[in-house]
XYZ file of C-alpha atoms in Angstrom:
502
model
C -5.774 3.223 25.544
C -5.617 3.831 29.111
C -3.891 0.737 30.308
C -0.677 2.449 28.543
C -0.431 4.502 31.288
C 0.079 3.096 35.086
C -2.140 4.363 38.032
C -1.370 7.544 40.054
C -0.689 5.501 43.282
C 2.548 4.104 41.372
C 3.663 7.604 40.941
C 6.176 8.637 43.870
C 5.727 12.070 45.375
C 9.388 12.153 46.736
C 12.267 14.851 45.015
C 9.460 16.643 42.606
C 9.940 19.695 44.247
C 11.074 21.355 41.415
C 8.383 19.724 39.126
C 5.601 20.968 37.181
C 2.290 18.769 36.964
C -0.724 19.197 34.647
C -3.722 17.638 35.853
C -7.410 16.880 34.459
C -10.023 18.405 37.065
C -13.254 16.267 36.978
C -12.232 12.466 38.102
C -8.446 13.626 38.564
C -8.225 16.065 40.799
C -11.742 15.658 41.972
C -13.035 11.885 42.946
C -16.478 12.966 41.381
C -16.194 12.923 37.545
C -19.609 14.411 36.644
C -19.601 18.443 36.922
C -23.369 18.899 36.960
C -23.124 19.532 40.715
C -20.997 22.527 40.073
C -23.093 24.039 37.157
C -26.407 23.177 39.218
C -25.014 25.127 42.640
C -24.351 28.417 39.690
C -27.680 27.856 38.046
C -29.285 28.184 41.476
C -27.510 30.644 43.262
C -27.875 33.520 40.283
C -31.187 31.776 38.725
C -33.094 30.461 41.304
C -35.748 27.637 41.165
C -36.556 27.930 37.329
C -32.672 28.312 36.204
C -32.512 25.333 37.957
C -35.049 23.639 36.875
C -34.198 24.622 33.125
C -30.915 22.947 33.942
C -32.242 19.652 35.045
C -34.417 19.105 32.348
C -31.634 19.722 29.229
C -29.604 17.323 32.049
C -30.512 13.817 30.042
C -29.798 15.797 26.492
C -26.716 16.622 27.408
C -26.227 13.118 28.838
C -26.880 11.696 25.770
C -24.246 14.169 23.536
C -21.763 13.555 26.095
C -21.555 9.667 25.760
C -22.889 9.041 22.389
C -22.146 11.642 20.057
C -19.344 14.149 22.114
C -18.239 15.039 25.761
C -17.931 18.940 23.933
C -21.256 18.818 22.900
C -22.588 17.727 25.965
C -20.252 20.043 28.265
C -21.971 22.765 26.016
C -25.325 21.948 26.552
C -24.286 22.203 30.514
C -22.967 25.972 29.743
C -25.589 27.284 27.800
C -28.482 26.181 30.272
C -26.560 27.612 33.173
C -25.087 30.810 31.962
C -26.980 32.308 29.102
C -27.756 35.826 30.105
C -26.190 35.858 33.471
C -24.187 38.356 34.433
C -20.213 37.578 34.696
C -19.972 39.213 37.989
C -22.521 37.275 39.584
C -21.012 34.281 38.027
C -17.548 35.226 39.661
C -19.158 35.560 42.945
C -20.386 32.676 43.273
C -17.501 30.864 41.774
C -15.608 32.870 44.779
C -18.066 32.198 47.774
C -20.118 29.225 46.799
C -17.827 26.905 44.781
C -15.089 26.204 46.981
C -16.477 24.577 50.061
C -17.743 21.824 47.454
C -15.193 21.878 45.431
C -12.842 21.482 48.751
C -14.445 18.342 49.852
C -14.538 16.137 46.835
C -10.541 16.558 46.364
C -8.846 13.030 45.359
C -6.449 12.253 47.851
C -3.923 10.168 45.301
C -4.035 13.180 42.777
C -3.823 15.658 45.503
C -0.427 13.743 46.971
C 1.234 14.292 43.306
C -0.213 17.454 42.965
C 0.987 18.988 46.309
C 4.284 17.714 45.937
C 4.934 19.781 42.901
C 6.438 23.112 42.637
C 4.539 24.248 39.406
C 0.776 23.258 39.128
C -1.491 23.629 36.038
C -5.277 22.576 35.215
C -6.477 21.458 32.064
C -9.943 21.233 31.791
C -13.625 21.492 30.151
C -15.264 23.392 32.791
C -15.760 27.548 32.395
C -12.345 28.982 33.580
C -14.572 31.723 35.046
C -16.026 29.141 37.618
C -13.344 26.882 38.600
C -10.275 29.608 38.761
C -11.123 30.961 41.927
C -11.096 28.057 43.560
C -8.056 26.520 42.357
C -5.689 29.512 42.358
C -6.770 31.041 45.834
C -6.934 27.762 47.912
C -4.946 25.152 46.060
C -2.189 27.344 44.558
C -2.549 26.477 41.169
C -0.145 28.878 39.176
C -2.476 28.282 36.110
C -5.591 27.626 35.090
C -6.576 26.237 31.088
C -10.027 25.791 30.937
C -12.912 26.789 28.383
C -13.422 30.275 27.944
C -17.332 31.459 27.752
C -18.306 34.192 25.459
C -20.004 37.713 26.693
C -21.929 40.682 25.210
C -22.181 43.579 27.802
C -21.028 41.885 30.491
C -23.230 39.174 30.286
C -22.608 35.287 29.080
C -24.328 34.454 26.001
C -24.206 30.670 26.815
C -21.730 29.986 24.085
C -18.069 29.510 24.501
C -15.029 31.098 22.932
C -12.556 29.816 20.147
C -11.337 26.898 20.184
C -14.019 25.660 21.685
C -14.778 23.137 24.718
C -11.442 22.117 25.757
C -11.608 18.411 25.318
C -9.183 15.912 23.909
C -6.598 17.321 21.293
C -7.923 20.751 22.247
C -6.297 20.398 25.846
C -2.891 19.053 24.176
C -3.215 22.413 22.005
C -3.919 24.362 24.890
C -1.228 23.079 26.936
C 1.458 23.835 23.783
C 0.130 27.265 23.847
C 0.611 28.187 27.177
C 4.222 26.288 27.617
C 5.461 26.150 24.591
C 8.507 23.718 24.195
C 8.358 23.264 28.006
C 7.752 20.138 29.104
C 5.900 18.975 32.393
C 7.315 16.313 34.302
C 3.643 14.657 35.248
C 0.369 14.522 33.560
C -2.505 13.059 35.610
C -6.128 12.067 33.800
C -8.712 9.775 34.341
C -10.188 9.047 30.557
C -9.084 8.585 27.074
C -9.864 12.332 25.817
C -7.094 13.051 28.609
C -4.324 11.277 27.039
C -3.206 13.644 24.147
C -2.287 16.065 26.852
C -0.497 13.586 28.659
C 1.543 12.417 26.037
C 3.037 16.053 26.338
C 4.734 15.114 29.534
C 7.599 13.207 30.465
C 4.945 10.727 32.624
C 1.491 9.925 32.828
C -0.790 8.423 35.117
C -3.943 7.546 34.724
C -6.760 7.868 38.374
C -8.927 5.143 38.314
C -12.756 5.708 39.004
C -12.875 4.983 43.062
C -16.095 7.080 44.680
C -15.198 4.997 47.845
C -11.806 6.807 48.330
C -12.246 9.046 51.132
C -11.529 12.925 49.762
C -8.690 14.757 51.316
C -9.787 16.705 54.719
C -9.879 20.703 54.874
C -6.606 20.590 57.296
C -4.519 19.111 55.001
C -5.525 22.200 52.171
C -2.934 24.927 51.570
C -5.445 27.164 52.506
C -8.678 26.159 54.816
C -12.044 26.745 53.812
C -13.042 29.940 56.300
C -15.894 31.483 54.394
C -18.480 30.357 52.885
C -21.874 31.328 51.326
C -24.982 29.920 49.122
C -28.371 28.869 50.058
C -27.788 24.907 49.168
C -26.603 22.298 52.157
C -26.058 19.413 50.196
C -23.945 18.978 47.077
C -27.155 18.940 44.120
C -26.765 15.674 42.437
C -29.338 15.292 39.184
C -31.566 13.180 42.122
C -30.652 15.682 45.039
C -31.392 18.687 42.643
C -34.932 16.794 41.464
C -35.822 16.417 45.406
C -34.813 20.210 46.170
C -37.063 21.424 43.279
C -40.190 18.953 44.594
C -40.009 20.055 48.191
C -39.654 23.721 47.259
C -43.401 24.257 47.357
C -43.839 22.129 50.064
C -40.973 23.826 51.916
C -42.253 27.597 51.256
C -45.766 26.408 52.594
C -44.576 25.172 55.646
C -42.514 28.285 55.954
C -45.216 30.628 55.536
C -46.938 28.241 58.332
C -44.101 28.423 60.767
C -43.163 32.278 60.599
C -47.357 32.655 60.867
C -46.920 30.727 64.379
C -44.201 32.490 65.544
C -45.438 35.851 64.577
C -49.241 35.250 65.640
C -48.978 33.135 68.858
C -48.284 34.152 72.456
C -44.277 33.659 73.119
C -45.048 31.344 75.752
C -46.972 28.908 73.326
C -44.338 29.440 70.077
C -42.139 26.958 71.678
C -44.800 24.032 71.603
C -45.781 25.411 68.018
C -42.174 25.066 66.694
C -42.469 21.840 67.785
C -45.665 20.732 66.205
C -44.628 22.069 63.116
C -41.049 20.213 63.272
C -38.765 23.069 64.428
C -36.583 21.624 67.034
C -35.473 24.218 69.656
C -32.986 22.841 72.654
C -32.691 24.830 75.338
C -29.130 24.332 77.954
C -27.809 26.072 80.597
C -30.008 28.148 83.384
C -31.924 31.542 82.025
C -32.484 34.231 84.403
C -35.693 34.969 85.256
C -37.038 38.171 83.977
C -36.772 41.568 85.923
C -39.073 42.458 88.941
C -40.104 46.507 87.895
C -41.509 46.409 91.439
C -38.068 46.337 93.171
C -36.564 48.694 90.395
C -34.249 45.801 89.029
C -32.858 46.806 85.506
C -33.126 44.360 82.859
C -30.093 41.538 81.755
C -28.459 41.814 78.503
C -28.356 38.700 76.737
C -25.488 39.001 74.294
C -25.885 36.264 71.729
C -23.426 34.654 68.986
C -24.687 35.364 65.623
C -26.013 32.787 63.267
C -29.183 33.520 61.054
C -31.482 36.482 61.567
C -33.475 34.676 63.720
C -31.083 34.691 66.599
C -33.610 36.989 68.796
C -36.406 34.908 67.778
C -35.447 31.606 69.127
C -33.823 33.292 72.102
C -37.460 34.551 73.325
C -38.719 31.485 71.986
C -36.112 29.329 74.788
C -37.115 32.350 77.271
C -41.069 32.104 76.769
C -41.012 35.549 76.402
C -40.463 38.257 73.670
C -37.277 40.132 74.471
C -36.070 43.274 71.920
C -33.521 42.963 70.119
C -30.620 45.586 69.137
C -29.289 45.979 65.581
C -27.931 48.161 62.928
C -29.668 46.652 59.969
C -32.654 44.542 58.638
C -34.835 44.287 55.881
C -38.288 45.540 55.307
C -39.626 42.183 55.069
C -38.503 41.175 58.309
C -39.540 44.296 60.087
C -43.026 43.181 58.548
C -43.284 39.486 59.906
C -41.070 39.689 63.426
C -43.182 38.946 66.556
C -40.605 40.772 68.758
C -39.496 44.652 68.726
C -35.879 45.721 67.948
C -34.190 49.554 67.550
C -31.769 49.759 65.308
C -28.359 51.220 66.379
C -26.721 54.521 64.176
C -23.407 55.684 64.828
C -24.420 58.629 67.183
C -22.805 56.762 70.319
C -24.721 59.005 72.720
C -28.242 58.776 71.134
C -27.833 55.296 71.149
C -26.630 55.232 74.904
C -29.703 56.853 75.790
C -31.962 54.460 73.640
C -30.520 51.447 75.133
C -30.445 52.305 78.930
C -33.951 53.234 78.416
C -34.619 49.441 77.213
C -32.473 48.127 79.854
C -34.502 49.998 82.243
C -37.972 48.334 80.835
C -36.983 44.764 80.752
C -34.231 42.257 79.290
C -32.683 43.119 76.186
C -30.610 41.080 73.295
C -27.787 41.806 70.905
C -26.768 39.338 68.202
C -23.257 40.753 66.856
C -22.146 39.512 63.478
C -18.468 39.492 63.014
C -15.656 36.619 64.069
C -13.689 39.017 66.054
C -13.877 42.568 68.003
C -11.007 44.086 65.575
C -13.893 45.006 63.598
C -14.172 48.633 64.739
C -17.774 49.705 64.836
C -19.045 45.733 66.023
C -16.380 46.217 69.054
C -18.094 49.564 69.483
C -21.545 47.758 69.321
C -20.771 45.460 71.886
C -18.512 47.347 74.195
C -21.114 49.982 74.132
C -23.350 47.781 76.247
C -20.637 46.674 78.364
C -20.596 50.317 79.649
C -24.402 50.329 80.383
C -25.161 47.267 82.705
C -22.896 44.654 84.651
C -25.933 42.176 84.088
C -24.772 40.311 81.159
C -25.435 36.580 79.897
C -23.512 35.203 76.672
C -25.626 32.918 74.947
C -24.303 30.507 72.607
C -26.268 30.156 69.422
C -26.106 26.916 67.287
C -28.324 25.858 64.099
C -28.515 22.925 62.348
C -30.186 22.903 58.669
C -30.680 19.887 56.093
C -31.643 21.424 52.928
C -30.795 25.273 52.962
C -28.959 27.972 54.524
C -30.881 30.146 56.507
C -28.282 32.807 56.165
C -26.638 34.703 53.210
C -23.898 37.445 52.438
C -25.000 38.057 48.637
C -28.462 37.503 48.673
C -31.537 39.731 49.630
C -31.494 38.859 53.047
C -35.277 39.091 53.549
C -35.748 35.640 52.386
C -33.380 34.257 55.490
C -36.367 33.302 57.552
C -37.760 31.534 54.943
C -35.064 29.636 53.269
C -34.490 28.578 57.326
C -38.548 27.420 57.812
C -38.091 25.735 54.482
C -35.781 22.667 56.043
C -37.960 19.870 56.818
C -36.732 19.519 60.388
C -34.690 23.058 61.446
C -33.204 23.087 64.529
C -31.728 25.582 67.109
C -29.436 25.019 70.195
C -29.758 27.924 72.695
C -27.223 27.618 75.440
C -27.104 29.996 78.350
C -23.843 30.807 79.820
C -22.806 31.589 83.327
C -23.754 35.563 83.557
C -20.499 37.614 83.968
C -19.084 38.004 87.454
C -19.076 41.347 88.924
C -15.154 41.483 88.963
C -14.895 40.801 85.045
C -17.816 44.143 84.567
C -17.213 47.977 83.654
C -18.587 48.325 87.417
C -15.064 46.843 88.634
C -13.015 48.710 86.441
C -12.466 46.401 83.286
C -12.434 48.480 80.233
C -15.414 47.983 77.806
C -13.343 46.534 75.295
C -12.055 43.833 77.669
C -15.427 42.910 78.713
C -16.530 42.420 74.948
C -13.384 40.438 73.927
C -14.046 38.309 77.571
C -17.407 37.872 76.098
C -16.397 36.635 72.608
C -14.080 34.288 74.009
C -16.010 32.367 76.716
C -19.086 31.864 73.888
C -16.382 30.739 71.332
C -14.857 28.124 73.769
C -18.235 26.742 74.591
C -18.638 26.138 70.837
C -15.301 24.937 70.462
C -14.536 27.765 67.482
C -11.200 28.364 66.518
C -10.049 32.063 66.299
C -9.169 33.105 62.767
C -8.323 36.807 63.127
C -10.742 37.586 60.126
C -13.045 40.521 60.697
C -16.720 40.982 59.482
C -15.338 43.218 56.428
C -13.057 40.338 55.657
C -15.871 38.065 55.594
C -17.928 40.137 53.144
C -14.622 40.807 51.262
C -14.488 37.509 50.555
C -18.070 36.729 49.947
C -19.691 39.583 48.625
C -17.020 41.748 47.344
C -17.945 44.525 49.797
C -17.229 45.586 52.909
C -20.591 45.084 54.419
C -21.516 48.779 55.341
C -25.252 49.183 55.733
C -26.811 52.124 54.432
C -27.757 54.238 57.843
C -31.670 55.312 58.911
C -32.117 58.620 59.900
C -34.289 57.482 62.878
C -33.705 55.391 65.582
C -37.103 54.404 66.676
C -38.253 50.708 68.116
C -39.991 48.959 65.436
C -41.332 45.439 65.118
C -38.817 43.359 63.026
C -37.308 40.045 62.771
C -33.886 40.398 64.479
C -30.410 41.436 64.343
C-alpha cells in the first residue's frame, strides 16, 4: 500500500507559499521512528530513576503490542508508564524546557524542506499533544497540532487517554476531518501504512522512507534556534542508553561522593591531583596572577568568571591551588554543607554589600560567577558593576566544562544535586582560562563607569569562548525553562559561610 505514494524527495517545494501540509511526526518530521527516547526523557525528569526503570521494564511489552497487536495499544503502555500520577504542570515544563533540544536534533531534511515551504503546517501524531506542542508551535511555527489527549484528574495525568484514543490509522483521518472540515490540504506526509488514511484526504501524498543515516537539519536552519535547554541527561536515551544510564547510576553516585569528599577534605593544593586520580580533568590555560602579598598592603584580585555550574569557584580554586572565597546571591543548604570554600551571600543592600566585599578584597583574592547572558539584567548588572567600583584589580576567567552523561546544572530541579550530577559523569572536565588583567585605562579608576567595565568584561569572556550575543537575560532563561523569573528569596543575614559556590 505504501508503494502507491511517491517518496518525499519527489515532492517539489517551489510554489507552495499558499499551501497547507499535514505530516506525521515519528519517522516523518523526525528521522527516528521510535518515540521511546522522548517518553524516557519525561520519565526521568519528572520521576527520576524509578520512573525511568519502570518505563524500561514495560518497554518489551509495549513493543510486542505495537508490532503484533496494534500501534495504539503499544503507545498506550508507554503513555501509562510515563504519565500516570504526574502533575500536568510538570509534563508541560519538561515539554517546554527539555524536549525541544532533542527534537530539533532529529529533524528529517527532506520532510522539513517541504514543510518549511508551505504557509500552513499541521502535525498529526499518536504522541500526546502535551509533549510535542511546545516544540512544534514555538520553534517550528506549526499552526495546528493534533495529537493524543491524555486524561487528567485534579491536575494530574491518570495514565489513560481521552476519546477517541491514541491517534493511529483511521483516527488520524477523523481528527483531520474534524479540524478542517471540507478543506483539503495540498500535501500529506507519512512514513507507514497507518498514515495512509489521512494521506488519502490530501491532494498529494508522499512517503518518507526509513533512512537513519540521513543528516539531520542543522540548528541554524530552524525558524527559531534553540537557545535555552534544561534537563539532566546529555544524550538521547534510546533503550540501550537508558539501560546503561540506570546501570551506571549506583557506580556514578559512589564516585561522585568520593570526588566531592576529596575536594572538601583535602588541602586545596592537593585537590588538582586527587581529581586527576579520580578521573576529573582540570585544564588550566593562561597565566593566573600570584597571591597578594599582605606584608606590602597589596589588595586581592577579583576573578570574574563565566557561569557554568555551582562548581565554578571550586574549579577556580583548584586551578590556582588555593581556596578563593566566592560571592553569590543564592545557594542550597546541601551545597553549603559540602563546600570546601567560603562564600558570602549578597543582599540587595548596596552599602552593606560594598562594605563586606571591600573587607574580603583587603584579606585576599575573591571570585564572582554572575549568572545571566547579558548585563541588561538589572540585579546582575549591579552585581558585576558593584565590584568594578571597589577594585581595579580585575581578572576575567573563562570557564568551560564537559559532561558525557549528566548535566551539572538545572533551572527546574533542585540545585543541591547539581554537584552530584556533575561528578557522576564518568570523566567530567573543566577548562579554566585566565585572561589578561584589565588595563588600568579600562577600569573605574581611570574614569570608566562601572557598567561599562562590567559589559567590557562580559564581551572579553564571550569572545574567548566564541559565544554570540543573544540579547536574552537571566529572567528570560528562567521564564523559558522554569516558568518563573528566577527570583531568589533573600536571606536576612550577610555572613561568610562554607558553601559550594555561586
